[in-house]
Coordinates of C-alpha atoms in Angstrom, one line a residue:
Chain A
M1201 CA 0.0 0.0 0.0
S1202 CA 1.4 3.3 -0.9
V1203 CA 0.2 6.9 -1.0
I1204 CA -1.9 7.4 -4.0
D1205 CA -1.2 10.7 -5.8
S1206 CA -3.8 11.2 -8.4
V1207 CA -3.0 13.7 -11.1
I1208 CA -6.6 14.2 -12.2
R1209 CA -8.3 14.5 -8.9
Q1210 CA -8.0 17.3 -6.4
P1211 CA -7.1 16.5 -2.8
L1212 CA -10.2 16.1 -0.7
V1213 CA -8.9 18.3 2.1
H1214 CA -6.9 21.4 1.2
G1215 CA -4.1 23.2 3.0
D1216 CA -1.6 20.3 3.4
K1217 CA -2.9 19.3 6.8
T1218 CA -1.1 17.0 9.2
Y1219 CA -3.0 14.7 11.5
H1220 CA -2.4 17.0 14.4
D1221 CA -3.7 20.0 12.4
V1222 CA -6.9 18.2 11.8
T1223 CA -7.3 17.5 15.5
T1224 CA -6.6 21.1 16.6
D1225 CA -8.7 22.7 13.8
I1226 CA -11.7 20.6 14.5
C1227 CA -11.5 20.7 18.3
R1228 CA -11.1 24.4 18.3
P1229 CA -14.8 25.4 18.6
L1230 CA -15.1 22.9 21.4
E1231 CA -12.2 24.0 23.4
N1232 CA -12.5 27.7 23.2
K1233 CA -15.1 30.0 24.6
P1234 CA -18.0 30.3 22.2
T1235 CA -17.8 33.3 19.8
K1236 CA -20.3 36.2 19.7
L1237 CA -21.8 34.8 16.6
W1238 CA -22.5 31.5 18.3
W1239 CA -24.2 33.2 21.2
I1240 CA -26.4 35.4 18.9
G1241 CA -27.4 32.3 16.9
F1242 CA -28.0 30.2 19.9
V1243 CA -30.1 32.8 21.8
L1244 CA -32.1 33.5 18.7
S1245 CA -32.9 29.8 18.1
F1246 CA -33.6 29.3 21.7
L1247 CA -36.2 32.1 21.6
F1248 CA -37.9 30.3 18.8
F1249 CA -37.7 27.1 20.7
I1250 CA -39.6 28.8 23.6
L1251 CA -42.2 29.9 21.0
L1252 CA -42.6 26.3 20.0
V1253 CA -43.1 25.2 23.6
V1254 CA -45.7 28.0 24.2
T1255 CA -47.7 27.3 21.1
L1256 CA -47.6 23.5 21.6
T1257 CA -48.9 24.1 25.1
I1258 CA -51.7 26.2 23.8
T1259 CA -52.6 23.5 21.2
T1260 CA -52.7 20.9 23.9
A1261 CA -54.5 22.9 26.5
V1262 CA -57.2 24.4 24.2
G1263 CA -57.3 21.7 21.6
I1264 CA -56.7 21.3 17.9
G1265 CA -59.3 24.0 17.3
V1266 CA -56.6 26.6 17.5
W1267 CA -55.4 25.4 14.2
H1268 CA -57.3 26.3 11.1
I1269 CA -57.6 22.8 9.7
N1270 CA -61.2 21.9 9.0
K1271 CA -63.3 18.9 8.1
T1272 CA -62.3 19.0 4.4
I1273 CA -58.7 20.0 4.9
M1274 CA -57.9 17.8 7.9
W1275 CA -54.2 17.9 7.1
G1276 CA -52.8 21.4 6.7
W1277 CA -49.5 22.9 7.8
D1278 CA -48.9 20.2 10.4
I1279 CA -48.5 17.3 8.0
T1280 CA -46.9 19.6 5.4
N1281 CA -44.3 20.4 8.0
F1282 CA -44.0 16.8 9.1
V1283 CA -43.2 15.6 5.6
F1284 CA -40.9 18.6 5.1
W1285 CA -38.8 17.8 8.1
I1286 CA -38.7 14.1 7.4
G1287 CA -37.5 14.9 3.9
I1288 CA -34.7 17.1 5.2
G1289 CA -33.5 14.2 7.4
H1290 CA -32.9 12.0 4.4
A1291 CA -29.8 13.7 3.1
G1292 CA -27.9 12.8 6.3
T1293 CA -28.5 9.1 5.9
L1294 CA -27.9 9.3 2.1
I1295 CA -24.5 10.9 2.7
S1296 CA -23.4 8.6 5.4
A1297 CA -24.8 5.3 4.2
I1298 CA -25.3 5.4 0.5
L1299 CA -22.1 7.3 -0.3
L1300 CA -20.2 5.0 2.1
L1301 CA -21.4 2.0 0.1
F1302 CA -20.4 3.8 -3.1
R1303 CA -17.0 4.6 -1.6
Q1304 CA -17.4 8.3 -2.1
K1305 CA -14.7 9.7 0.0
W1306 CA -15.8 13.3 -0.2
R1307 CA -18.6 12.4 2.2
M1308 CA -16.2 12.2 5.1
S1309 CA -16.0 15.9 6.0
I1310 CA -19.7 16.4 5.8
N1311 CA -21.3 13.2 7.0
R1312 CA -21.2 14.0 10.7
S1313 CA -23.1 17.3 10.5
A1314 CA -25.5 15.8 7.9
E1315 CA -26.3 12.9 10.3
A1316 CA -26.8 15.3 13.2
M1317 CA -29.2 17.2 10.9
T1318 CA -31.1 14.0 10.3
I1319 CA -31.6 13.3 13.9
F1320 CA -32.7 16.9 14.8
A1321 CA -35.0 17.0 11.7
V1322 CA -36.7 13.7 12.6
L1323 CA -37.2 15.1 16.1
C1324 CA -38.9 18.2 14.7
A1325 CA -41.0 16.1 12.3
A1326 CA -42.3 13.8 15.0
I1327 CA -43.8 16.7 16.9
F1328 CA -46.4 17.4 14.2
P1329 CA -48.3 14.1 13.9
F1330 CA -48.0 13.6 17.6
F1331 CA -49.7 16.9 18.5
H1332 CA -52.2 16.5 15.7
M1333 CA -53.6 13.6 17.6
G1334 CA -55.0 16.2 20.1
R1335 CA -55.2 14.3 23.3
I1336 CA -51.5 13.4 23.4
W1337 CA -51.7 11.7 26.8
V1338 CA -53.8 8.9 25.3
G1339 CA -52.1 9.2 21.9
I1340 CA -49.4 6.7 22.8
Y1341 CA -52.0 3.9 22.8
W1342 CA -53.1 4.8 19.3
V1343 CA -49.7 4.6 17.7
F1344 CA -47.7 2.0 19.6
P1345 CA -48.8 -1.6 20.1
I1346 CA -49.2 -1.4 23.9
P1347 CA -51.7 -3.4 25.8
N1348 CA -54.3 -1.0 27.1
A1349 CA -57.4 -0.7 29.2
F1350 CA -59.8 0.2 26.3
G1351 CA -60.9 -3.3 25.6
S1352 CA -57.6 -4.9 24.6
L1353 CA -57.8 -3.2 21.2
W1354 CA -54.5 -3.2 19.2
V1355 CA -53.3 -0.8 16.7
N1356 CA -54.3 -1.4 13.1
F1357 CA -51.5 -2.9 11.1
N1358 CA -53.4 -2.5 7.9
S1359 CA -53.0 1.3 8.1
P1360 CA -50.1 3.1 6.5
L1361 CA -50.2 5.6 9.3
L1362 CA -49.1 2.9 11.6
W1363 CA -46.4 1.8 9.2
D1364 CA -45.2 5.3 9.4
V1365 CA -44.9 5.2 13.2
F1366 CA -42.7 2.1 12.9
A1367 CA -40.7 3.6 10.0
I1368 CA -40.0 6.8 11.7
S1369 CA -39.1 5.5 15.1
T1370 CA -36.8 2.9 13.5
Y1371 CA -35.3 5.6 11.3
F1372 CA -34.6 7.8 14.3
S1373 CA -33.1 5.1 16.5
V1374 CA -31.0 3.6 13.8
S1375 CA -29.7 7.0 12.7
L1376 CA -28.8 7.8 16.3
I1377 CA -26.8 4.6 16.6
F1378 CA -25.0 5.2 13.4
W1379 CA -24.2 8.7 14.4
Y1380 CA -23.1 7.8 17.9
L1381 CA -20.9 4.9 16.7
G1382 CA -19.2 7.4 14.3
L1383 CA -18.7 9.8 17.1
I1384 CA -17.0 7.5 19.6
P1385 CA -13.4 7.7 18.2
D1386 CA -13.7 11.5 18.0
I1387 CA -15.1 11.8 21.5
A1388 CA -12.1 9.8 22.6
T1389 CA -9.8 12.3 20.8
V1390 CA -11.4 15.2 22.6
R1391 CA -11.2 13.3 25.9
D1392 CA -7.5 12.8 25.6
R1393 CA -6.9 16.5 24.8
T1394 CA -9.1 18.2 27.4
K1395 CA -7.7 19.4 30.7
S1396 CA -11.0 20.3 32.5
K1397 CA -12.2 17.7 35.0
I1398 CA -15.9 17.9 34.2
R1399 CA -15.3 17.8 30.5
K1400 CA -13.0 14.9 30.9
Y1401 CA -15.5 13.0 32.9
W1402 CA -18.3 13.4 30.3
Y1403 CA -16.1 12.8 27.2
N1404 CA -14.7 9.8 29.0
F1405 CA -18.2 8.6 29.8
F1406 CA -19.4 8.9 26.2
S1407 CA -16.2 7.5 24.6
M1408 CA -17.0 4.2 26.2
G1409 CA -13.3 3.4 26.7
W1410 CA -12.3 3.8 23.1
T1411 CA -8.6 3.2 22.5
G1412 CA -8.2 2.9 18.8
S1413 CA -6.9 -0.6 18.9
A1414 CA -6.4 -2.3 15.5
R1415 CA -8.8 -5.1 16.6
T1416 CA -11.5 -2.6 17.5
W1417 CA -11.0 -0.7 14.3
S1418 CA -11.4 -3.9 12.3
R1419 CA -14.7 -4.6 13.9
Y1420 CA -15.7 -1.0 13.7
E1421 CA -15.3 -1.0 10.0
I1422 CA -17.4 -4.1 9.6
A1423 CA -20.1 -2.7 11.9
S1424 CA -20.3 0.6 10.0
L1425 CA -20.5 -1.2 6.7
I1426 CA -23.4 -3.3 8.0
L1427 CA -25.1 -0.3 9.5
A1428 CA -24.7 1.5 6.1
G1429 CA -26.0 -1.5 4.4
I1430 CA -29.2 -1.6 6.5
S1431 CA -29.6 2.2 6.6
T1432 CA -29.7 2.4 2.8
P1433 CA -33.0 0.4 2.3
L1434 CA -34.2 2.0 5.5
V1435 CA -33.9 5.5 4.2
L1436 CA -35.5 4.6 1.0
S1437 CA -38.3 2.9 2.9
V1438 CA -39.0 5.7 5.3
H1439 CA -40.1 8.2 2.7
S1440 CA -41.8 5.5 0.7
V1441 CA -43.9 4.7 3.7
V1442 CA -44.6 8.4 4.3
S1443 CA -45.8 8.7 0.7
M1444 CA -48.1 5.7 1.3
D1445 CA -50.0 7.7 3.9
F1446 CA -51.2 9.5 0.8
A1447 CA -50.9 7.0 -2.0
T1448 CA -53.1 4.3 -0.4
S1449 CA -56.1 6.7 -0.1
I1450 CA -58.5 7.1 -3.0
L1451 CA -58.3 10.9 -3.2
P1452 CA -57.5 12.2 -6.7
G1453 CA -54.0 13.7 -6.6
W1454 CA -52.9 11.3 -3.8
H1455 CA -53.9 8.0 -5.3
T1456 CA -50.7 7.7 -7.4
T1457 CA -48.3 4.8 -7.7
I1458 CA -45.4 7.1 -8.6
F1459 CA -45.4 8.5 -5.0
P1460 CA -42.8 6.4 -3.3
P1461 CA -39.8 7.0 -5.7
Y1462 CA -41.0 10.6 -6.2
F1463 CA -41.1 11.3 -2.5
V1464 CA -37.7 9.7 -2.0
A1465 CA -36.1 11.9 -4.7
G1466 CA -37.8 14.9 -3.2
A1467 CA -36.6 14.0 0.2
I1468 CA -33.0 13.8 -0.9
F1469 CA -33.4 17.0 -2.9
S1470 CA -34.7 18.9 0.1
G1471 CA -32.2 17.3 2.5
F1472 CA -29.3 18.4 0.3
G1473 CA -30.8 21.8 0.2
M1474 CA -30.7 22.0 4.0
V1475 CA -27.2 20.4 4.2
L1476 CA -25.9 23.1 1.9
T1477 CA -27.6 25.9 3.9
L1478 CA -26.1 24.6 7.2
L1479 CA -22.6 23.8 5.8
L1480 CA -22.2 27.0 4.0
I1481 CA -22.8 28.9 7.2
A1482 CA -20.7 26.4 9.3
R1483 CA -17.7 26.5 7.0
K1484 CA -17.7 30.3 7.1
V1485 CA -18.3 30.8 10.8
L1486 CA -16.0 28.1 12.0
N1487 CA -13.4 28.7 9.2
Y1488 CA -13.6 25.2 7.8
Q1489 CA -13.1 26.1 4.1
E1490 CA -10.2 23.8 3.9
Y1491 CA -12.2 20.8 5.0
I1492 CA -15.5 21.6 3.4
T1493 CA -14.1 22.7 0.1
I1494 CA -15.6 24.1 -3.1
N1495 CA -15.4 20.5 -4.4
H1496 CA -17.7 19.3 -1.7
L1497 CA -20.1 22.1 -2.5
E1498 CA -20.0 21.3 -6.2
A1499 CA -20.7 17.6 -5.6
M1500 CA -23.7 18.5 -3.5
A1501 CA -24.9 21.0 -6.2
K1502 CA -24.8 18.2 -8.7
I1503 CA -26.9 16.0 -6.5
L1504 CA -29.3 18.9 -6.1
M1505 CA -29.6 19.2 -9.9
L1506 CA -30.1 15.5 -10.4
T1507 CA -32.7 15.1 -7.7
G1508 CA -34.4 18.4 -8.6
T1509 CA -34.8 17.2 -12.2
L1510 CA -36.1 13.8 -11.0
V1511 CA -38.7 15.6 -8.9
G1512 CA -39.6 17.8 -11.9
L1513 CA -40.0 14.7 -14.0
A1514 CA -42.4 13.3 -11.4
Y1515 CA -44.5 16.4 -11.5
I1516 CA -44.8 16.2 -15.3
T1517 CA -45.4 12.4 -15.2
E1518 CA -48.3 13.0 -12.7
F1519 CA -49.8 15.5 -15.0
F1520 CA -49.4 13.3 -18.1
I1521 CA -50.9 10.2 -16.3
A1522 CA -53.8 12.2 -15.1
W1523 CA -54.6 13.2 -18.7
Y1524 CA -53.8 9.8 -20.1
S1525 CA -55.9 7.9 -17.5
G1526 CA -59.1 9.5 -18.8
V1527 CA -60.4 9.8 -15.3
E1528 CA -62.0 13.2 -15.0
Y1529 CA -61.6 13.5 -11.3
E1530 CA -57.8 13.0 -11.7
Q1531 CA -57.7 15.5 -14.5
Y1532 CA -59.6 18.1 -12.5
A1533 CA -57.4 17.6 -9.5
F1534 CA -54.3 18.4 -11.5
L1535 CA -55.7 21.2 -13.5
N1536 CA -57.0 22.7 -10.3
R1537 CA -53.5 22.5 -8.8
A1538 CA -52.0 24.5 -11.6
F1539 CA -54.8 26.9 -12.3
G1540 CA -57.1 26.8 -9.2
P1541 CA -57.2 28.9 -6.2
Y1542 CA -53.8 27.6 -5.0
W1543 CA -52.0 28.2 -8.4
W1544 CA -49.4 30.4 -6.7
A1545 CA -48.3 27.5 -4.5
Y1546 CA -48.1 25.2 -7.5
W1547 CA -46.0 27.6 -9.6
T1548 CA -43.7 28.4 -6.6
M1549 CA -43.1 24.7 -6.3
M1550 CA -42.5 24.3 -10.0
S1551 CA -40.1 27.2 -10.3
C1552 CA -38.1 26.4 -7.1
N1553 CA -37.8 22.7 -7.6
L1554 CA -37.6 22.1 -11.3
I1555 CA -36.5 25.3 -12.9
A1556 CA -34.1 26.8 -10.3
P1557 CA -31.7 23.9 -10.0
Q1558 CA -31.1 23.9 -13.7
V1559 CA -28.6 26.7 -13.1
F1560 CA -26.3 24.1 -11.8
W1561 CA -25.5 23.1 -15.4
F1562 CA -23.1 26.0 -15.1
K1563 CA -19.9 25.5 -13.2
W1564 CA -20.0 29.1 -11.8
A1565 CA -23.3 28.4 -10.1
R1566 CA -22.0 25.2 -8.5
T1567 CA -18.9 26.8 -7.2
T1568 CA -20.0 30.2 -5.9
P1569 CA -20.8 29.9 -2.2
W1570 CA -23.2 32.9 -1.9
F1571 CA -25.1 31.8 -4.9
L1572 CA -25.3 28.3 -3.7
F1573 CA -26.6 29.6 -0.4
M1574 CA -29.4 31.4 -2.1
L1575 CA -30.3 28.4 -4.2
S1576 CA -30.3 26.2 -1.1
I1577 CA -32.9 28.5 0.5
I1578 CA -35.0 28.4 -2.7
V1579 CA -34.8 24.6 -2.7
N1580 CA -36.0 24.5 1.0
V1581 CA -38.9 26.9 0.2
G1582 CA -39.8 24.9 -3.0
M1583 CA -39.9 21.6 -1.2
W1584 CA -42.1 23.0 1.6
F1585 CA -44.5 24.2 -1.1
E1586 CA -44.4 20.8 -2.8
R1587 CA -45.8 19.2 0.3
F1588 CA -48.3 22.0 0.8
V1589 CA -49.5 21.6 -2.8
I1590 CA -49.8 17.8 -2.5
I1591 CA -51.7 18.0 0.8
V1592 CA -53.9 21.1 0.6
T1593 CA -54.8 21.4 -3.1
S1594 CA -55.8 17.7 -3.2
L1595 CA -57.9 18.0 -0.1
H1596 CA -59.7 21.3 -0.8
R1597 CA -61.6 20.0 -3.8
D1598 CA -62.7 16.5 -3.2
Y1599 CA -65.6 14.4 -4.8
L1600 CA -68.4 16.3 -3.0
T1601 CA -68.8 19.9 -4.2
S1602 CA -70.7 20.8 -1.0
S1603 CA -67.6 20.0 1.1
W1604 CA -65.2 22.2 -0.9
A1605 CA -63.3 24.5 1.4
M1606 CA -60.3 26.8 1.6
Y1607 CA -57.5 26.8 4.2
S1608 CA -55.1 29.3 5.6
P1609 CA -53.1 28.7 8.7
S1610 CA -53.8 30.2 12.1
W1611 CA -51.0 32.1 14.0
V1612 CA -50.5 29.0 16.2
E1613 CA -49.7 26.8 13.3
I1614 CA -47.3 29.4 11.9
C1615 CA -45.6 29.8 15.2
I1616 CA -45.3 26.0 15.7
F1617 CA -43.6 25.7 12.3
F1618 CA -41.1 28.5 13.0
G1619 CA -40.7 27.1 16.5
T1620 CA -39.5 23.8 15.1
F1621 CA -36.8 25.8 13.3
G1622 CA -35.9 27.0 16.8
L1623 CA -35.6 23.5 18.1
F1624 CA -33.6 22.4 15.1
F1625 CA -31.1 25.2 15.3
T1626 CA -30.9 25.1 19.1
C1627 CA -29.9 21.4 18.8
F1628 CA -27.5 22.2 16.0
F1629 CA -25.7 25.0 17.9
L1630 CA -25.3 22.8 20.9
F1631 CA -23.9 20.1 18.7
C1632 CA -21.4 22.6 17.2
R1633 CA -20.4 23.6 20.7
F1634 CA -19.9 20.2 22.3
L1635 CA -19.1 17.7 19.5
P1636 CA -16.7 17.8 16.6
I1637 CA -18.8 18.6 13.6
I1638 CA -16.3 17.0 11.2
N1639 CA -15.4 13.3 11.5
M1640 CA -11.8 13.7 12.5
S1641 CA -10.8 10.0 12.3
E1642 CA -12.2 9.6 8.8
V1643 CA -10.7 12.9 7.6
K1644 CA -7.3 11.8 8.9
S1645 CA -7.6 8.6 6.9
I1646 CA -7.9 10.5 3.7
I1647 CA -5.6 13.5 3.9
K1648 CA -2.7 11.6 2.5
N1649 CA -4.6 9.6 -0.1
R1650 CA -5.8 11.4 -3.1
E1651 CA -8.4 9.3 -4.8
Chain B
M795 CA -23.8 -0.9 32.7
F796 CA -20.9 -2.9 31.4
C797 CA -17.9 -2.7 33.6
F798 CA -15.1 -4.7 32.2
S799 CA -11.6 -3.6 33.1
K800 CA -9.0 -4.5 30.5
S801 CA -6.1 -3.4 32.6
I802 CA -3.0 -3.1 30.6
D803 CA -1.4 -1.8 33.9
K804 CA -0.2 -5.3 34.8
R805 CA 1.6 -5.8 31.5
N806 CA 5.1 -4.6 30.7
L807 CA 4.4 -3.1 27.4
I808 CA 6.9 -1.4 25.1
Y809 CA 5.7 0.5 22.1
G810 CA 7.0 2.2 19.0
V811 CA 5.5 5.5 17.9
F812 CA 4.9 6.2 14.2
D813 CA 3.5 9.1 12.3
D814 CA 2.7 7.4 9.1
E815 CA 0.4 4.4 8.4
N816 CA 2.5 2.9 5.7
K817 CA 5.6 2.8 7.9
L818 CA 3.4 1.1 10.6
I819 CA 2.1 -1.6 8.2
N820 CA 5.6 -2.1 7.0
T821 CA 6.8 -2.7 10.5
V822 CA 3.9 -5.0 11.3
E823 CA 4.8 -7.2 8.3
T824 CA 8.5 -7.3 9.1
V825 CA 8.0 -8.0 12.8
R826 CA 5.5 -10.8 12.0
E827 CA 8.0 -12.4 9.6
K828 CA 10.6 -12.5 12.4
G829 CA 8.0 -14.3 14.5
I830 CA 7.7 -11.6 17.2
E831 CA 4.3 -11.4 18.8
I832 CA 2.5 -8.1 18.5
F833 CA 0.3 -7.1 21.5
D834 CA -1.8 -4.6 19.5
C835 CA -1.6 -1.5 17.4
F836 CA -3.3 1.7 18.3
T837 CA -4.2 4.2 15.6
P838 CA -6.2 7.5 15.6
F839 CA -8.0 6.6 12.4
P840 CA -8.8 3.3 10.6
V841 CA -5.8 2.1 8.7
H842 CA -6.8 -0.2 5.9
H843 CA -5.1 -3.6 5.6
L844 CA -3.6 -3.2 9.1
D845 CA -5.9 -5.9 10.3
T846 CA -4.9 -8.3 7.6
A847 CA -1.2 -7.4 8.1
M848 CA -1.6 -8.2 11.8
G849 CA -3.3 -11.5 11.0
I850 CA -6.6 -10.5 12.7
S851 CA -9.3 -12.8 11.3
R852 CA -12.4 -11.2 10.0
S853 CA -14.9 -10.5 12.8
K854 CA -18.0 -12.6 12.9
L855 CA -20.1 -9.6 13.6
S856 CA -21.8 -9.8 10.2
V857 CA -23.1 -13.3 11.0
A858 CA -24.3 -12.0 14.4
A859 CA -26.0 -9.1 12.6
F860 CA -27.8 -11.6 10.3
I861 CA -29.1 -13.6 13.2
C862 CA -30.3 -10.4 14.9
G863 CA -32.0 -9.4 11.7
A864 CA -33.7 -12.8 11.3
T865 CA -34.9 -12.6 14.9
G866 CA -36.4 -9.1 14.2
F867 CA -38.1 -10.5 11.1
G868 CA -39.7 -13.3 13.1
L869 CA -40.7 -10.9 15.9
G870 CA -42.3 -8.5 13.5
L871 CA -44.4 -11.3 11.9
L872 CA -45.3 -12.7 15.3
L873 CA -46.3 -9.3 16.6
Q874 CA -48.7 -8.6 13.8
F875 CA -50.1 -12.2 13.5
Y876 CA -50.8 -12.2 17.2
M877 CA -52.4 -8.8 17.4
M878 CA -54.3 -8.7 14.1
V879 CA -55.1 -12.3 13.4
F880 CA -55.1 -14.3 16.6
D881 CA -55.9 -11.9 19.6
W882 CA -58.3 -9.3 18.3
P883 CA -59.0 -9.1 14.6
M884 CA -60.4 -5.7 13.6
N885 CA -62.4 -5.2 10.5
I886 CA -61.5 -1.7 9.4
G887 CA -62.6 -0.7 5.9
G888 CA -63.0 -4.4 5.0
K889 CA -59.3 -5.0 4.9
P890 CA -58.3 -8.6 5.6
T891 CA -57.3 -9.8 9.0
S892 CA -56.2 -13.3 8.1
F893 CA -53.0 -14.5 6.4
R894 CA -54.2 -12.5 3.4
M895 CA -53.0 -9.4 5.1
L896 CA -49.4 -10.5 4.6
P897 CA -48.7 -7.8 2.0
S898 CA -49.6 -5.0 4.5
M899 CA -47.4 -6.7 7.1
V900 CA -44.3 -6.1 4.9
P901 CA -43.4 -2.6 6.1
V902 CA -43.6 -3.3 9.8
V903 CA -41.7 -6.6 9.4
F904 CA -39.0 -4.8 7.5
E905 CA -38.7 -2.0 10.1
C906 CA -38.5 -4.6 12.9
T907 CA -35.7 -6.4 11.0
I908 CA -33.7 -3.3 10.6
L909 CA -34.3 -2.2 14.2
C910 CA -33.2 -5.5 15.6
T911 CA -30.2 -5.7 13.3
A912 CA -29.0 -2.2 14.3
F913 CA -29.5 -2.6 18.0
G914 CA -28.2 -6.2 18.1
L915 CA -25.1 -5.2 16.1
A916 CA -24.3 -2.2 18.3
I917 CA -24.7 -4.0 21.5
L918 CA -22.7 -7.0 20.4
F919 CA -20.0 -4.6 19.0
F920 CA -19.7 -2.9 22.4
I921 CA -19.6 -6.2 24.3
R922 CA -17.0 -7.7 22.0
N923 CA -14.8 -4.7 22.4
K924 CA -15.4 -4.5 26.1
M925 CA -16.7 -1.0 25.7
G926 CA -19.1 0.7 28.0
H927 CA -20.0 4.0 29.5
G928 CA -17.4 5.0 32.0
V929 CA -14.9 2.3 31.2
V930 CA -11.4 3.5 31.9
P931 CA -9.7 3.4 28.5
D932 CA -6.5 1.5 27.9
I933 CA -4.4 4.4 26.7
L934 CA -0.7 3.9 26.3
D935 CA 0.1 7.3 25.1
L936 CA -2.2 10.3 24.9
R937 CA -1.2 11.0 21.3
Q938 CA -2.7 7.7 20.1
T939 CA -6.1 9.3 19.6
D940 CA -4.5 12.4 18.0
D941 CA -1.8 12.0 15.5
K942 CA 0.5 9.1 16.4
L943 CA 0.2 5.4 15.5
L944 CA 1.5 2.9 18.0
I945 CA 2.6 -0.7 17.8
A946 CA 2.8 -2.3 21.2
F947 CA 4.6 -5.5 22.4
D948 CA 4.3 -7.4 25.6
S949 CA 7.9 -7.6 26.8
D950 CA 7.2 -10.6 29.1
K951 CA 6.6 -12.6 26.0
L952 CA 9.8 -11.5 24.3
T953 CA 13.2 -12.9 24.9
K954 CA 16.1 -10.5 25.4
Y955 CA 17.4 -11.2 21.9
N956 CA 13.9 -10.3 20.6
I957 CA 13.9 -6.9 22.4
E958 CA 17.2 -5.9 20.9
E959 CA 16.1 -7.0 17.5
L960 CA 12.9 -5.3 17.9
N961 CA 14.6 -2.0 18.7
T962 CA 16.6 -2.1 15.6
I963 CA 13.7 -3.0 13.4
L964 CA 11.5 -0.3 14.8
K965 CA 14.3 2.3 14.4
E966 CA 15.0 1.1 10.9
K967 CA 11.3 1.4 9.9
G968 CA 11.1 4.9 11.0
A969 CA 9.8 4.8 14.6
L970 CA 10.0 8.3 16.2
E971 CA 10.2 6.9 19.7
I972 CA 10.4 3.6 21.5
N973 CA 8.9 3.9 24.9
K974 CA 8.0 1.8 27.9
Y975 CA 4.4 2.0 29.1
S976 CA 4.6 3.8 32.3
G977 CA 1.1 3.1 33.5
K978 CA 0.1 6.7 33.6
Y979 CA -3.0 7.9 32.1
A980 CA -4.7 11.2 32.9
V981 CA -8.3 9.9 33.0
K982 CA -8.8 8.1 36.2
N983 CA -12.3 8.4 37.4
K984 CA -12.4 5.6 39.8

């Protein structure tokens, strides 16, 4: 085995780092006092988090009536936000699992933060269906197969909503294990550097006695390969199951067999949008431009373009199939999406998701950070609108003309949505403060090899 | 909580310090050719082919993971058959509650399989490595989790000739230092 010096490929990490440089650079935010920017960001997110707690308390105390969902549009912003957050989570698993199986080494400096993003996003997502159940204190019996006092009734395994419960709780716990396993060697590094007693205690506690023995590494590599192998079908299944919440119903606009792959592509698209948003800030604020290089950004932009185009193809296919099926209800549902009362949502979705990512055909667009940042926000907005379009425009005009209705969110719904951003960023800021956001051990293994 | 102590304190270890993975692998190969027993290597990052060079056989964790997964598969089926078919069949929307509901059991069975595989694998991994929250780590040198790669030998198992030979080999292969384990490690919680 020798050092591979490729002439055609750029090194994955710039700046001719030594192993020790990697350790000091990545441990820096953990070992120094937080910067002013960190405090501003943290306090701001925490305020939004408080808003979340307050509005969720109002929802629980008063009831679901404080939301503006109605009999016709029984799923509004809540399920839109749920699908939005779950989708965001997908990029983390895609980067760490699927790119590991494909031996894509550029994943190594971004997988840690992307996986953290997955976990926080799933946490945010879970809030919505849970609180939508109204009486959350009995809700646990409706979603988990627990023996109960209501006449030994079990949950309904024929329902996709229950599959979703299983899919999302599995996804959350498996992602957590995968993330934690990856963190252990790095926590050990921090443990061996720190001087403070309290910090040493906790880093020692969570490092589980890691030494970096060759035998452990050998098993570790096998374990992460297996975890990647099972996470790959898992991540594909989670959003497929989410899409079945819609696809197994008979509502025009939902009753579509294209949903599972279409949702998965959309999830990866929105997830990469969010990863880009986060990493573009993180690399600037923490000064990690040499680790998260322009090449990383470019690779992510290419995935955005691919998945964005896939999603666009799905939109067009849906339209075509609605026409081709000859079912007038289907045809009406899609025409109503594009030209009905919610036309603005539909065209926002189309332009943000299908048209906007096409700029990534140009190298300049893929390699200019400020432009990428803008585009990543547009992608996030577009994907939120996609879920809004699917849910609200399909529901608001159903088979019965007498039940047609309109929907706009109440202030509580809006506050809960922005509150979840508070929760998400609070978690993320704490993560940046206490854990290394770049996988040190993996980056060390690639800084000498250029492949 | 697992509380295995691995105690390297009782051993008389000597170790060579390297700063390059290729030099380390080279050393491992040479040392093994001479028939000198290696105690272990410690690296801050996974070094590919180090395990094969050291003659570590492939871990059976993958077999264990398969068994865990098969258990999860069975449990998932059992759970649904018991609840939906045997204990309390519920007719909701006319959907089947007999063996004919097998297709709609697929997602939950799948998730149970994955869940059991992941948890089983992680737990077995920790047990196999004697890892657990609060275990005092076997650290020879604080730099082994930062930037140095160590190769350690148990000097009780080496003859005097071996030790001298070892010193020359290690120096020849580019070891920065050759140290004796002094039994000091800064993390002592107990």
